[in-house]
Short mmCIF file of C-alpha atoms in Angstrom, two decimals:
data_model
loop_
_atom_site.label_atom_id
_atom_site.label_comp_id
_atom_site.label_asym_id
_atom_site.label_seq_id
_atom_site.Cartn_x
_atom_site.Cartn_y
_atom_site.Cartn_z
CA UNK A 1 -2.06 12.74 57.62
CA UNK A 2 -2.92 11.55 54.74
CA UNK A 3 -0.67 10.43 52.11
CA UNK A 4 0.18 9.30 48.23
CA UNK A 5 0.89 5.87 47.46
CA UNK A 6 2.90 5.58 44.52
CA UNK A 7 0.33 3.38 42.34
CA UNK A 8 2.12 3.73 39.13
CA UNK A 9 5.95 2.28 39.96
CA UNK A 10 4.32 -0.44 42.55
CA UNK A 11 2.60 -3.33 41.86
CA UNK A 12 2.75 -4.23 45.47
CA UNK A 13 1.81 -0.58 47.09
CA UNK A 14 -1.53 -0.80 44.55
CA UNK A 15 -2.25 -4.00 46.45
CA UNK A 16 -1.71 -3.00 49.74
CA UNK A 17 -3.44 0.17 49.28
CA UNK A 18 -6.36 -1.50 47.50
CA UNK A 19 -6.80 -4.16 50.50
CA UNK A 20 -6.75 -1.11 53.04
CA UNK A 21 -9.62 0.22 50.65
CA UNK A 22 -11.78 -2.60 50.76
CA UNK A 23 -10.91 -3.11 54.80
CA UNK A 24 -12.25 0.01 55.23
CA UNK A 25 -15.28 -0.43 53.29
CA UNK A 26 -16.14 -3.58 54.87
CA UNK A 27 -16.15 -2.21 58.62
CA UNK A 28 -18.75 0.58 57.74
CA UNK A 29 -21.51 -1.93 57.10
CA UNK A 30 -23.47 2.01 56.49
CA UNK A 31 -21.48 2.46 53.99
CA UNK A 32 -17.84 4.15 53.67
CA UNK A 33 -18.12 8.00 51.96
CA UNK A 34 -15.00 8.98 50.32
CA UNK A 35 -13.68 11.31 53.36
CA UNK A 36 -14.60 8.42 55.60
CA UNK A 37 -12.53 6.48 53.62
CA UNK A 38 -9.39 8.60 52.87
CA UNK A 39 -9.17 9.09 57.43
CA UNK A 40 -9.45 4.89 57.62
CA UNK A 41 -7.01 3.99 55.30
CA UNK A 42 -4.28 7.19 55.51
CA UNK A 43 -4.48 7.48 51.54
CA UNK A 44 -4.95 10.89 49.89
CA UNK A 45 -8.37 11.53 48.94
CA UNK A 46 -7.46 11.26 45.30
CA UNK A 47 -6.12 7.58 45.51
CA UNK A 48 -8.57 6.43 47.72
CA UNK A 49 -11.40 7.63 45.07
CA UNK A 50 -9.52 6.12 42.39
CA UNK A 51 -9.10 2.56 44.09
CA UNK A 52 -12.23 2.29 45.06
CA UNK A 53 -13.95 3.58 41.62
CA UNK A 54 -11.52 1.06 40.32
CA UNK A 55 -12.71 -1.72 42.71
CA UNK A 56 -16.36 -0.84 41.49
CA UNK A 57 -15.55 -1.60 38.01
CA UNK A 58 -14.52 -4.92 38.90
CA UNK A 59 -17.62 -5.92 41.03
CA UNK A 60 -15.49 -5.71 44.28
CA UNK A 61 -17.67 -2.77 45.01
CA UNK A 62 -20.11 -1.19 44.70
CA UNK A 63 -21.51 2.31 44.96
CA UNK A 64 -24.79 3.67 46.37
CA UNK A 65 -25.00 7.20 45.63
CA UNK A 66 -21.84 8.88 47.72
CA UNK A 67 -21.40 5.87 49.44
CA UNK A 68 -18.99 2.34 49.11
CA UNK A 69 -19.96 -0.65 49.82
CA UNK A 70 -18.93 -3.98 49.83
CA UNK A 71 -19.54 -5.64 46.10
CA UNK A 72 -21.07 -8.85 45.08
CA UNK A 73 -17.77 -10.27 43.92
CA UNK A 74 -16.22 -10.45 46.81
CA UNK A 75 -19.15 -12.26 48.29
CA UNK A 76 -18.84 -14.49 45.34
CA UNK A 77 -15.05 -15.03 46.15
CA UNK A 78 -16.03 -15.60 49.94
CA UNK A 79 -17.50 -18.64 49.46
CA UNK A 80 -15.09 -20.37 48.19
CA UNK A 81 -12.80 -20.07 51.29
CA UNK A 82 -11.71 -22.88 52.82
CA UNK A 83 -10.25 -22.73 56.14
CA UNK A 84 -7.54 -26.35 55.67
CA UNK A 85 -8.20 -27.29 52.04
CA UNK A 86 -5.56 -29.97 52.04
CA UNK A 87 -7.03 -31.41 55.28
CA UNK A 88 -10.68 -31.49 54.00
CA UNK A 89 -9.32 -33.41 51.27
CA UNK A 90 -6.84 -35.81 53.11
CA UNK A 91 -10.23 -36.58 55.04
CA UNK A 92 -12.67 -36.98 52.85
CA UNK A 93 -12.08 -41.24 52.78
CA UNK A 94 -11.14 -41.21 56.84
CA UNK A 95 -14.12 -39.95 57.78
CA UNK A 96 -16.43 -41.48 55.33
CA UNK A 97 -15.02 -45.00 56.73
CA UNK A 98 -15.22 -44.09 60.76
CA UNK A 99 -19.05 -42.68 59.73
CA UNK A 100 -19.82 -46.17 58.34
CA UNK A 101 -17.89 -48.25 60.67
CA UNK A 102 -19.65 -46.00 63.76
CA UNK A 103 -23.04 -45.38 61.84
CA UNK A 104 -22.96 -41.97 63.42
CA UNK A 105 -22.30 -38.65 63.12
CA UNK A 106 -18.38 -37.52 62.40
CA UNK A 107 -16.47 -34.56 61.95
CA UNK A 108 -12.92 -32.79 61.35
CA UNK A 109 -12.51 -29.49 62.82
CA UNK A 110 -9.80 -26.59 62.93
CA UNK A 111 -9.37 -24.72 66.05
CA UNK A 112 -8.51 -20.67 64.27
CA UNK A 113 -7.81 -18.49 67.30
CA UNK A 114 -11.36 -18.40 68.99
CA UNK A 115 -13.11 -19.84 66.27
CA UNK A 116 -13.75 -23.94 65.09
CA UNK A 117 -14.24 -24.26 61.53
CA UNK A 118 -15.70 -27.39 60.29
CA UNK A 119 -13.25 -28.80 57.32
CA UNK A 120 -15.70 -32.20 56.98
CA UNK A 121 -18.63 -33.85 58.09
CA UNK A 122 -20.46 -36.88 57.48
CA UNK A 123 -24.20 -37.19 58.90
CA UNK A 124 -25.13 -34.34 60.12
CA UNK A 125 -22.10 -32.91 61.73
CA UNK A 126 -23.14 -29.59 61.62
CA UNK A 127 -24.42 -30.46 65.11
CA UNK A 128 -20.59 -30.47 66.06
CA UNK A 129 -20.42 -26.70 65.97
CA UNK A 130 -24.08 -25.51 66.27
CA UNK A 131 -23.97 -24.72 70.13
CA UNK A 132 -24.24 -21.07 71.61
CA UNK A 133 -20.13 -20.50 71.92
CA UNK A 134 -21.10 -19.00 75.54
CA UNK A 135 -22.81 -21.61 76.90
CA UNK A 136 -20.56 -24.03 79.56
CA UNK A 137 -21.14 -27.44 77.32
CA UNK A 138 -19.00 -25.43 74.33
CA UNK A 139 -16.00 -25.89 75.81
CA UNK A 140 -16.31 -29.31 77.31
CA UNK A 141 -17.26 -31.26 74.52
CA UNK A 142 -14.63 -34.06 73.24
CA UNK A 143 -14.04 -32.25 70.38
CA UNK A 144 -13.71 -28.85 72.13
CA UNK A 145 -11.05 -30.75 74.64
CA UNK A 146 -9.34 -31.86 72.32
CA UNK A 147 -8.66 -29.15 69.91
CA UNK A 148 -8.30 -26.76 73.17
CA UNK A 149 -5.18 -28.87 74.06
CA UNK A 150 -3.82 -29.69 70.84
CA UNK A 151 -3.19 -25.64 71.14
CA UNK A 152 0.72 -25.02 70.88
CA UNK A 153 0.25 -21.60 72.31
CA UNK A 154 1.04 -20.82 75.95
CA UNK A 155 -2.99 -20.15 76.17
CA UNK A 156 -4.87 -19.76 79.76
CA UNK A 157 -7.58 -22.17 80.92
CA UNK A 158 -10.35 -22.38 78.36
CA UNK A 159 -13.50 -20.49 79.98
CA UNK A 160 -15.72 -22.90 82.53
CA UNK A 161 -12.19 -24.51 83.71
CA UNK A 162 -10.06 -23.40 86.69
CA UNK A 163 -6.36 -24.13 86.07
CA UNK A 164 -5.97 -26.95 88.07
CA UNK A 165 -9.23 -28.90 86.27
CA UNK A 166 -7.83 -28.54 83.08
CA UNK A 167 -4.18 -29.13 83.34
CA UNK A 168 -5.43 -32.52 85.09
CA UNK A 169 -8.06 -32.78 81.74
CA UNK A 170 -5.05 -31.82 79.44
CA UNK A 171 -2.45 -34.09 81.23
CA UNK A 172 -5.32 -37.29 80.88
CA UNK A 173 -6.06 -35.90 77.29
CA UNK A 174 -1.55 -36.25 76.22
CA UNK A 175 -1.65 -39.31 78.40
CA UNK A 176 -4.25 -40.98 76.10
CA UNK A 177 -2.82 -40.16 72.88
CA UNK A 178 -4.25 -36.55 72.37
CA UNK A 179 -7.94 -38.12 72.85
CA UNK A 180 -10.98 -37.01 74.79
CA UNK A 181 -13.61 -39.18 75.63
CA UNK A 182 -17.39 -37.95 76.47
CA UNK A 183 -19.34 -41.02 78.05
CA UNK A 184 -23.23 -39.16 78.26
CA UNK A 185 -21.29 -36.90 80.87
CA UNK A 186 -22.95 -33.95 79.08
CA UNK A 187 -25.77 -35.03 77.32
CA UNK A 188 -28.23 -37.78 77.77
CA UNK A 189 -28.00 -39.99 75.58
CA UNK A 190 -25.12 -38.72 73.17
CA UNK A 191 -21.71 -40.21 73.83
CA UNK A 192 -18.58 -38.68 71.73
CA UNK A 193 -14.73 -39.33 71.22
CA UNK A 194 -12.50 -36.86 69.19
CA UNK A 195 -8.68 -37.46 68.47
CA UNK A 196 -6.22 -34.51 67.32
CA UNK A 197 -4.54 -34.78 64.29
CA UNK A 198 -0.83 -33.71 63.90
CA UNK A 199 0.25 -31.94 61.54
CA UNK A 200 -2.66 -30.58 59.69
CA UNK A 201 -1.17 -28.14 57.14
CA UNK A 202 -2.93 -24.84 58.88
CA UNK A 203 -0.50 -24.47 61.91
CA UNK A 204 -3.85 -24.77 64.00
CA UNK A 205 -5.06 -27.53 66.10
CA UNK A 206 -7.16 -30.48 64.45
CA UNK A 207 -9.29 -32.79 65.59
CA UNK A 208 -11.70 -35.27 64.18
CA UNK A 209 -14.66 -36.66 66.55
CA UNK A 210 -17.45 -39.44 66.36
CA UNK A 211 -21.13 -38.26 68.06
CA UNK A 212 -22.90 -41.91 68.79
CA UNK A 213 -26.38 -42.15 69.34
CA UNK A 214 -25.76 -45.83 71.05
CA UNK A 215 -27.58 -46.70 74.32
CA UNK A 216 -24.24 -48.15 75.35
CA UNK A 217 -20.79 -46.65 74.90
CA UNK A 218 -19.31 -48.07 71.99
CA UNK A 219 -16.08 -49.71 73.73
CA UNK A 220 -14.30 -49.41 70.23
CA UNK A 221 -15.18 -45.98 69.38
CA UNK A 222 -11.93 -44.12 70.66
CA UNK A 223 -9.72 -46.84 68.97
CA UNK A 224 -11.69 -46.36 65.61
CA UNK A 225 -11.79 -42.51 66.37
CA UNK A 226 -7.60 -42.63 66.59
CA UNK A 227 -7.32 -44.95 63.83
CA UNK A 228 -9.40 -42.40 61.65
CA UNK A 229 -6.93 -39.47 62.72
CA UNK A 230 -3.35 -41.55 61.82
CA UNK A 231 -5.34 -42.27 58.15
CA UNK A 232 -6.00 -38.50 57.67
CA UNK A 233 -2.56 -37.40 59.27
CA UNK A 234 -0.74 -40.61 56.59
CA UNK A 235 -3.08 -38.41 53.74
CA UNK A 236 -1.77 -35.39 54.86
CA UNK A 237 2.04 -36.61 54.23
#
């Protein structure tokens, strides 16, 4: 049924209403036509024309014939999301040291539900997050182990693990300080260490990790790796 949101006497109901609009819009990647429209979001046919028409003045959206569609503004105002802003900054001098000190490739991720954002990199560390999510080594990274079990929520075993093998990897992982350790166990070649970082302003778990290209382990690179994390954690406060 649909009904009439009271636009006029609610600053709050026109906002609502006019995020339900562009919701809507945004899952019909065909386009949205008004009737479409007024079933997804509940609003009378009248108010959903008028947000939306009102939402195309402003570049929010935009209108192809009969049809809504997503506008170039909000596109615009996408890309200037940042997933931790404060941690990104409280990093920035962290990992620029550890990337110097280590001469290799670092970076500070969020763990957001299912998906790892990357808040800062230095050298490259794009590659941190640039594997197929399905694919076994995902999960069992340093940095994937570590952000996995920095989770506060009563999750089950990450995918790949049976119970058992990763409440003995989580239990080493607390044992060592919340840090995970990846000697060329996965990859020839490329050795890793990642530390969480507590509290990280998000509510989400944090990491930061070192990939070394080193023929031999770098003995000091899970010290330097936990040093980095208490600098970005003192930032943070």
């Amino acid at each position: 049924m649909a009904v009439e949101v009271q636009t006029e006497n609610t600053g709050r109901g026109v906002l609502e209403a006019g995020f339900q609009v562009l919701q809507a819009i945004s899952a019909a990647p065909e386009g949205c036509g008004l009737s479409q429209l007024a079933r997804s979001t509940g609003l009378a046919k009248a108010t959903a024309y008028r947000l939306a028409e009102q939402l195309v003045v402003l570049g929010a959206v935009q209108r192809v014939e009969q049809r809504y569609f997503v506008g170039a503004r909000m596109a615009e105002l996408g890309r200037q999301w940042q997933a931790a802003p404060m941690l990104r900054r409280a990093a920035q001098r962290p990992g620029r040291t550890l990337a110097a000190l280590t001469k290799a490739t670092v970076a500070v991720c969020v763990l957001d539900g299912d998906e790892v954002h990357l808040i800062a990199g230095f050298k490259g560390a794009e590659v941190f997050i640039a594997a197929d999510a399905e694919t076994d080594l995902t999960f069992r990274t340093a940095m994937a182990q570590v952000l996995l079990a920095a989770r506060t929520d009563k999750a089950p075993p990450p995918p790949t693990y049976s119970a058992g093998e990763w409440r003995r990897i989580g239990t080493a992982i607390a044992d060592d300080g919340m840090i995970a350790v990846d000697r060329y166990d996965l990859v020839s070649g490329i050795c890793c260490a990642a530390a969480a970082i507590k509290p990280n302003g998000t509510g989400n778990a944090a990491a930061v990790g070192c990939m070394s290209l080193a023929s031999r382990f770098p003995p000091n690179l899970p010290s330097l790796v936990a040093h980095a994390a208490r600098e970005i954690e003192k930032n943070l406060r």
